[in-house]
Amino acid sequence: MLRIDIITCLPGLLEGPFSHSIIKRAIDKKLSSIHIHNLRDYAFNKHKSIDDYAYGGGAGMVMMPEPIALCIEALQAERTYDEVIYLSPDGETFSQSHANALALCHNLILLCGHYKGVDERIREHFITREISIGDYVLSGGELAAAVISDAVIRLLPGALSDESSALNDSFQNGLVAPPVYTRPADFRGHKVPDVLLSGHAANIEDWRHEQSLIRTRQRRPGLFDESDPS
Ligand code: ADE
């Protein structure tokens, strides 16, 4: 069972991503649970504020440390967390290997940043890992938290109806996936490759592997270097 606690000041943004398809089914099957915490519930001053001006001046607000600390501490008082992850464009770039590692955890906290980000002391004293989902800036960490949760939950044993299919995903073996086809065998004169209709399992497997290699070389040559242990 993987429990994910997401701390956000925009809980409404996270209502959709977990209510459909594979992720919903995994939650219904109790393989995972998602708990959304509204940071404003931990605002402690009389204005219920969660952000404030940056010391030193400049445009943009900074997320105050106290509400975040109170929320994380309340969660940590209940259970031990494997990681407290801050979603930020300057974190490590998320990859399939992060997803594989996080799928082995039991309890995760994901903290969504906003505005100019969180007070540095939260990053220093509460956060165990910082993750970016790519080299672009989102308006907040919520969509990144949804991406990471999705990539991790679908890997949990039992989440996919065909157990082998997560292993065949692009990136799982350092290659991108081969092309796939369904009926009709002839779509407007465009034919499905004969080997896939042959019923010869070994030839089909060889063809798929070869296609993966060709595609990886064409589209993502860098993957060969990254997976090269030498
Ligand atoms: N918050 C804003 N941009 C982000 C990104 N690229 N990844 C993770 N969190 C973010």
Short mmCIF file of N, CA, C and O in Angstrom, two decimals, residues 116-193:
data_model
loop_
_atom_site.label_atom_id
_atom_site.label_comp_id
_atom_site.label_asym_id
_atom_site.label_seq_id
_atom_site.Cartn_x
_atom_site.Cartn_y
_atom_site.Cartn_z
N LYS A 116 6.84 32.51 -5.78
CA LYS A 116 8.29 32.45 -5.97
C LYS A 116 8.88 31.19 -5.33
O LYS A 116 10.09 30.99 -5.34
N GLY A 117 8.02 30.38 -4.71
CA GLY A 117 8.54 29.16 -4.07
C GLY A 117 8.39 29.22 -2.56
O GLY A 117 7.78 30.14 -2.02
N VAL A 118 8.96 28.22 -1.88
CA VAL A 118 8.82 28.16 -0.43
C VAL A 118 10.06 28.76 0.23
O VAL A 118 11.14 28.78 -0.34
N ASP A 119 9.88 29.23 1.43
CA ASP A 119 10.98 29.75 2.24
C ASP A 119 12.09 28.68 2.29
O ASP A 119 11.83 27.49 2.51
N GLU A 120 13.31 29.13 2.06
CA GLU A 120 14.45 28.21 1.95
C GLU A 120 14.60 27.29 3.17
O GLU A 120 15.07 26.16 3.06
N ARG A 121 14.17 27.76 4.35
CA ARG A 121 14.35 26.94 5.56
C ARG A 121 13.50 25.68 5.54
O ARG A 121 13.86 24.68 6.16
N ILE A 122 12.39 25.72 4.80
CA ILE A 122 11.59 24.48 4.63
C ILE A 122 12.39 23.49 3.79
O ILE A 122 12.48 22.30 4.11
N ARG A 123 13.01 24.00 2.74
CA ARG A 123 13.80 23.11 1.88
C ARG A 123 14.96 22.50 2.67
O ARG A 123 15.30 21.33 2.50
N GLU A 124 15.57 23.30 3.52
CA GLU A 124 16.74 22.81 4.27
C GLU A 124 16.36 21.82 5.35
O GLU A 124 17.09 20.86 5.60
N HIS A 125 15.24 22.04 6.02
CA HIS A 125 14.98 21.28 7.25
C HIS A 125 13.85 20.26 7.17
O HIS A 125 13.71 19.43 8.06
N PHE A 126 13.03 20.32 6.12
CA PHE A 126 11.90 19.38 6.04
C PHE A 126 11.91 18.51 4.78
O PHE A 126 11.39 17.41 4.79
N ILE A 127 12.49 19.05 3.72
CA ILE A 127 12.41 18.37 2.43
C ILE A 127 13.57 17.37 2.30
O ILE A 127 14.71 17.70 2.61
N THR A 128 13.25 16.15 1.84
CA THR A 128 14.32 15.15 1.67
C THR A 128 14.73 15.02 0.21
O THR A 128 15.77 14.45 -0.11
N ARG A 129 13.89 15.55 -0.71
CA ARG A 129 14.18 15.37 -2.12
C ARG A 129 13.43 16.43 -2.91
O ARG A 129 12.30 16.77 -2.55
N GLU A 130 14.03 16.96 -3.96
CA GLU A 130 13.36 17.95 -4.80
C GLU A 130 13.29 17.42 -6.21
O GLU A 130 14.30 16.95 -6.75
N ILE A 131 12.10 17.44 -6.78
CA ILE A 131 11.91 16.86 -8.11
C ILE A 131 11.24 17.87 -9.04
O ILE A 131 10.29 18.55 -8.66
N SER A 132 11.77 17.92 -10.27
CA SER A 132 11.17 18.70 -11.36
C SER A 132 10.62 17.70 -12.37
O SER A 132 11.20 16.63 -12.56
N ILE A 133 9.52 18.03 -13.05
CA ILE A 133 9.07 17.11 -14.10
C ILE A 133 9.58 17.55 -15.47
O ILE A 133 9.24 16.94 -16.48
N GLY A 134 10.40 18.57 -15.54
CA GLY A 134 10.96 18.95 -16.84
C GLY A 134 11.42 20.39 -16.81
O GLY A 134 11.07 21.15 -15.90
N ASP A 135 12.18 20.76 -17.82
CA ASP A 135 12.78 22.10 -17.86
C ASP A 135 11.82 23.13 -18.40
O ASP A 135 12.01 23.65 -19.52
N TYR A 136 10.76 23.38 -17.67
CA TYR A 136 9.81 24.43 -17.98
C TYR A 136 9.16 24.80 -16.66
O TYR A 136 9.22 24.02 -15.71
N VAL A 137 8.56 25.98 -16.60
CA VAL A 137 8.01 26.43 -15.31
C VAL A 137 6.48 26.35 -15.36
O VAL A 137 5.85 26.95 -16.24
N LEU A 138 5.92 25.61 -14.44
CA LEU A 138 4.46 25.53 -14.28
C LEU A 138 4.03 26.61 -13.30
O LEU A 138 4.85 27.15 -12.56
N SER A 139 2.73 26.87 -13.26
CA SER A 139 2.27 27.91 -12.32
C SER A 139 2.24 27.40 -10.89
O SER A 139 2.11 28.18 -9.96
N GLY A 140 2.36 26.09 -10.72
CA GLY A 140 2.42 25.53 -9.37
C GLY A 140 2.83 24.08 -9.46
O GLY A 140 2.88 23.51 -10.56
N GLY A 141 3.10 23.46 -8.33
CA GLY A 141 3.58 22.07 -8.33
C GLY A 141 2.47 21.03 -8.47
O GLY A 141 2.76 19.84 -8.57
N GLU A 142 1.19 21.45 -8.49
CA GLU A 142 0.10 20.47 -8.46
C GLU A 142 0.13 19.51 -9.65
O GLU A 142 -0.05 18.30 -9.49
N LEU A 143 0.30 20.07 -10.86
CA LEU A 143 0.30 19.18 -12.03
C LEU A 143 1.50 18.24 -11.97
O LEU A 143 1.41 17.08 -12.36
N ALA A 144 2.61 18.74 -11.45
CA ALA A 144 3.80 17.88 -11.30
C ALA A 144 3.51 16.76 -10.29
O ALA A 144 3.87 15.60 -10.50
N ALA A 145 2.80 17.09 -9.20
CA ALA A 145 2.46 16.07 -8.19
C ALA A 145 1.54 15.02 -8.81
O ALA A 145 1.68 13.82 -8.55
N ALA A 146 0.64 15.46 -9.69
CA ALA A 146 -0.27 14.51 -10.34
C ALA A 146 0.51 13.61 -11.30
O ALA A 146 0.28 12.40 -11.36
N VAL A 147 1.46 14.19 -12.03
CA VAL A 147 2.27 13.40 -12.97
C VAL A 147 3.06 12.33 -12.21
O VAL A 147 3.06 11.14 -12.57
N ILE A 148 3.71 12.74 -11.14
CA ILE A 148 4.53 11.80 -10.38
C ILE A 148 3.65 10.70 -9.75
O ILE A 148 3.97 9.51 -9.83
N SER A 149 2.54 11.10 -9.17
CA SER A 149 1.66 10.11 -8.54
C SER A 149 1.17 9.11 -9.58
O SER A 149 1.14 7.89 -9.33
N ASP A 150 0.79 9.59 -10.74
CA ASP A 150 0.30 8.70 -11.80
C ASP A 150 1.39 7.71 -12.22
O ASP A 150 1.17 6.50 -12.29
N ALA A 151 2.60 8.25 -12.49
CA ALA A 151 3.69 7.39 -12.96
C ALA A 151 4.05 6.32 -11.93
O ALA A 151 4.45 5.21 -12.29
N VAL A 152 3.88 6.65 -10.64
CA VAL A 152 4.24 5.71 -9.57
C VAL A 152 3.12 4.71 -9.32
O VAL A 152 3.35 3.50 -9.25
N ILE A 153 1.88 5.20 -9.23
CA ILE A 153 0.76 4.31 -8.86
C ILE A 153 0.53 3.24 -9.91
O ILE A 153 0.26 2.09 -9.60
N ARG A 154 0.69 3.59 -11.20
CA ARG A 154 0.45 2.58 -12.23
C ARG A 154 1.46 1.43 -12.18
O ARG A 154 1.23 0.37 -12.74
N LEU A 155 2.58 1.65 -11.46
CA LEU A 155 3.59 0.59 -11.33
C LEU A 155 3.28 -0.37 -10.18
O LEU A 155 3.92 -1.42 -10.07
N LEU A 156 2.36 -0.02 -9.30
CA LEU A 156 2.11 -0.87 -8.13
C LEU A 156 1.54 -2.22 -8.60
O LEU A 156 0.67 -2.25 -9.48
N PRO A 157 2.03 -3.32 -8.04
CA PRO A 157 1.54 -4.63 -8.49
C PRO A 157 0.02 -4.70 -8.39
O PRO A 157 -0.55 -4.36 -7.35
N GLY A 158 -0.61 -5.10 -9.48
CA GLY A 158 -2.08 -5.20 -9.51
C GLY A 158 -2.76 -3.98 -10.12
O GLY A 158 -3.95 -3.99 -10.40
N ALA A 159 -2.00 -2.89 -10.34
CA ALA A 159 -2.62 -1.66 -10.87
C ALA A 159 -2.98 -1.82 -12.35
O ALA A 159 -3.99 -1.32 -12.81
N LEU A 160 -2.14 -2.51 -13.09
CA LEU A 160 -2.42 -2.73 -14.51
C LEU A 160 -3.02 -4.11 -14.67
O LEU A 160 -2.58 -5.05 -14.02
N SER A 161 -3.99 -4.23 -15.56
CA SER A 161 -4.65 -5.54 -15.69
C SER A 161 -3.67 -6.58 -16.24
O SER A 161 -3.67 -7.72 -15.82
N ASP A 162 -2.80 -6.18 -17.16
CA ASP A 162 -1.80 -7.10 -17.67
C ASP A 162 -0.48 -6.77 -16.97
O ASP A 162 0.17 -5.80 -17.25
N GLU A 163 -0.09 -7.66 -16.03
CA GLU A 163 1.09 -7.40 -15.19
C GLU A 163 2.34 -7.11 -16.00
O GLU A 163 3.21 -6.38 -15.57
N SER A 164 2.45 -7.73 -17.18
CA SER A 164 3.70 -7.57 -17.92
C SER A 164 3.76 -6.22 -18.61
O SER A 164 4.80 -5.79 -19.05
N SER A 165 2.63 -5.50 -18.71
CA SER A 165 2.68 -4.37 -19.61
C SER A 165 3.49 -3.19 -19.07
O SER A 165 4.04 -2.45 -19.84
N ALA A 166 3.58 -3.04 -17.73
CA ALA A 166 4.41 -1.95 -17.21
C ALA A 166 5.88 -2.19 -17.56
O ALA A 166 6.63 -1.26 -17.82
N LEU A 167 6.27 -3.48 -17.59
CA LEU A 167 7.67 -3.78 -17.91
C LEU A 167 7.97 -3.50 -19.38
O LEU A 167 9.11 -3.28 -19.75
N ASN A 168 6.95 -3.53 -20.22
CA ASN A 168 7.15 -3.28 -21.65
C ASN A 168 7.05 -1.82 -22.03
O ASN A 168 7.18 -1.46 -23.18
N ASP A 169 6.77 -0.94 -21.04
CA ASP A 169 6.65 0.48 -21.33
C ASP A 169 7.93 1.03 -21.93
O ASP A 169 9.01 0.54 -21.65
N SER A 170 7.75 2.13 -22.66
CA SER A 170 8.93 2.89 -23.05
C SER A 170 9.74 3.22 -21.80
O SER A 170 9.16 3.43 -20.73
N PHE A 171 11.05 3.23 -21.91
CA PHE A 171 12.01 3.61 -20.86
C PHE A 171 12.27 2.50 -19.86
O PHE A 171 13.29 2.50 -19.18
N GLN A 172 11.36 1.52 -19.72
CA GLN A 172 11.54 0.54 -18.65
C GLN A 172 12.80 -0.28 -18.91
O GLN A 172 13.47 -0.68 -17.98
N ASN A 173 13.13 -0.53 -20.20
CA ASN A 173 14.36 -1.26 -20.50
C ASN A 173 15.38 -0.34 -21.16
O ASN A 173 16.26 -0.79 -21.87
N GLY A 174 15.23 0.97 -20.94
CA GLY A 174 16.18 1.92 -21.53
C GLY A 174 15.91 2.17 -23.01
O GLY A 174 16.72 2.79 -23.69
N LEU A 175 14.77 1.68 -23.52
CA LEU A 175 14.41 1.87 -24.93
C LEU A 175 13.01 2.45 -25.01
O LEU A 175 12.22 2.29 -24.08
N VAL A 176 12.68 3.07 -26.15
CA VAL A 176 11.28 3.47 -26.32
C VAL A 176 10.49 2.28 -26.87
O VAL A 176 11.05 1.34 -27.41
N ALA A 177 9.17 2.32 -26.71
CA ALA A 177 8.33 1.17 -27.07
C ALA A 177 8.23 1.01 -28.59
O ALA A 177 8.34 2.00 -29.33
N PRO A 178 8.01 -0.23 -29.05
CA PRO A 178 7.82 -0.45 -30.49
C PRO A 178 6.43 0.02 -30.92
O PRO A 178 5.57 0.24 -30.07
N PRO A 179 6.19 0.14 -32.26
CA PRO A 179 4.85 0.53 -32.71
C PRO A 179 3.83 -0.57 -32.42
O PRO A 179 4.19 -1.74 -32.34
N VAL A 180 2.58 -0.16 -32.24
CA VAL A 180 1.50 -1.15 -32.00
C VAL A 180 0.39 -0.93 -33.02
O VAL A 180 0.22 0.18 -33.53
N TYR A 181 -0.34 -1.98 -33.31
CA TYR A 181 -1.43 -1.95 -34.29
C TYR A 181 -2.62 -2.71 -33.74
O TYR A 181 -2.46 -3.64 -32.95
N THR A 182 -3.82 -2.34 -34.20
CA THR A 182 -5.01 -3.15 -33.93
C THR A 182 -5.79 -3.29 -35.23
O THR A 182 -5.32 -2.89 -36.30
N ARG A 183 -6.97 -3.93 -35.17
CA ARG A 183 -7.76 -4.10 -36.40
C ARG A 183 -8.23 -2.74 -36.94
O ARG A 183 -8.42 -1.82 -36.14
N PRO A 184 -8.41 -2.57 -38.24
CA PRO A 184 -8.31 -3.60 -39.29
C PRO A 184 -6.86 -3.84 -39.74
O PRO A 184 -6.01 -2.96 -39.58
N ALA A 185 -6.59 -5.01 -40.33
CA ALA A 185 -5.25 -5.33 -40.83
C ALA A 185 -4.89 -4.43 -42.01
O ALA A 185 -3.70 -4.22 -42.29
N ASP A 186 -5.91 -3.93 -42.68
CA ASP A 186 -5.68 -2.99 -43.79
C ASP A 186 -6.51 -1.73 -43.52
O ASP A 186 -7.74 -1.77 -43.60
N PHE A 187 -5.87 -0.65 -43.16
CA PHE A 187 -6.56 0.61 -42.88
C PHE A 187 -6.28 1.57 -44.03
O PHE A 187 -5.16 2.05 -44.19
N ARG A 188 -7.27 1.74 -44.90
CA ARG A 188 -7.16 2.64 -46.05
C ARG A 188 -5.92 2.35 -46.90
O ARG A 188 -5.19 3.26 -47.31
N GLY A 189 -5.64 1.05 -47.04
CA GLY A 189 -4.49 0.65 -47.86
C GLY A 189 -3.19 0.55 -47.08
O GLY A 189 -2.18 0.10 -47.61
N HIS A 190 -3.17 0.99 -45.82
CA HIS A 190 -1.96 0.90 -44.98
C HIS A 190 -2.04 -0.41 -44.19
O HIS A 190 -2.96 -0.60 -43.39
N LYS A 191 -1.05 -1.29 -44.44
CA LYS A 191 -1.12 -2.65 -43.89
C LYS A 191 -0.36 -2.78 -42.58
O LYS A 191 0.66 -2.14 -42.37
N VAL A 192 -0.84 -3.66 -41.72
CA VAL A 192 -0.11 -4.05 -40.51
C VAL A 192 1.06 -4.93 -40.95
O VAL A 192 0.89 -5.77 -41.85
N PRO A 193 2.26 -4.76 -40.36
CA PRO A 193 3.40 -5.60 -40.76
C PRO A 193 3.05 -7.10 -40.67
O PRO A 193 2.45 -7.54 -39.69
#
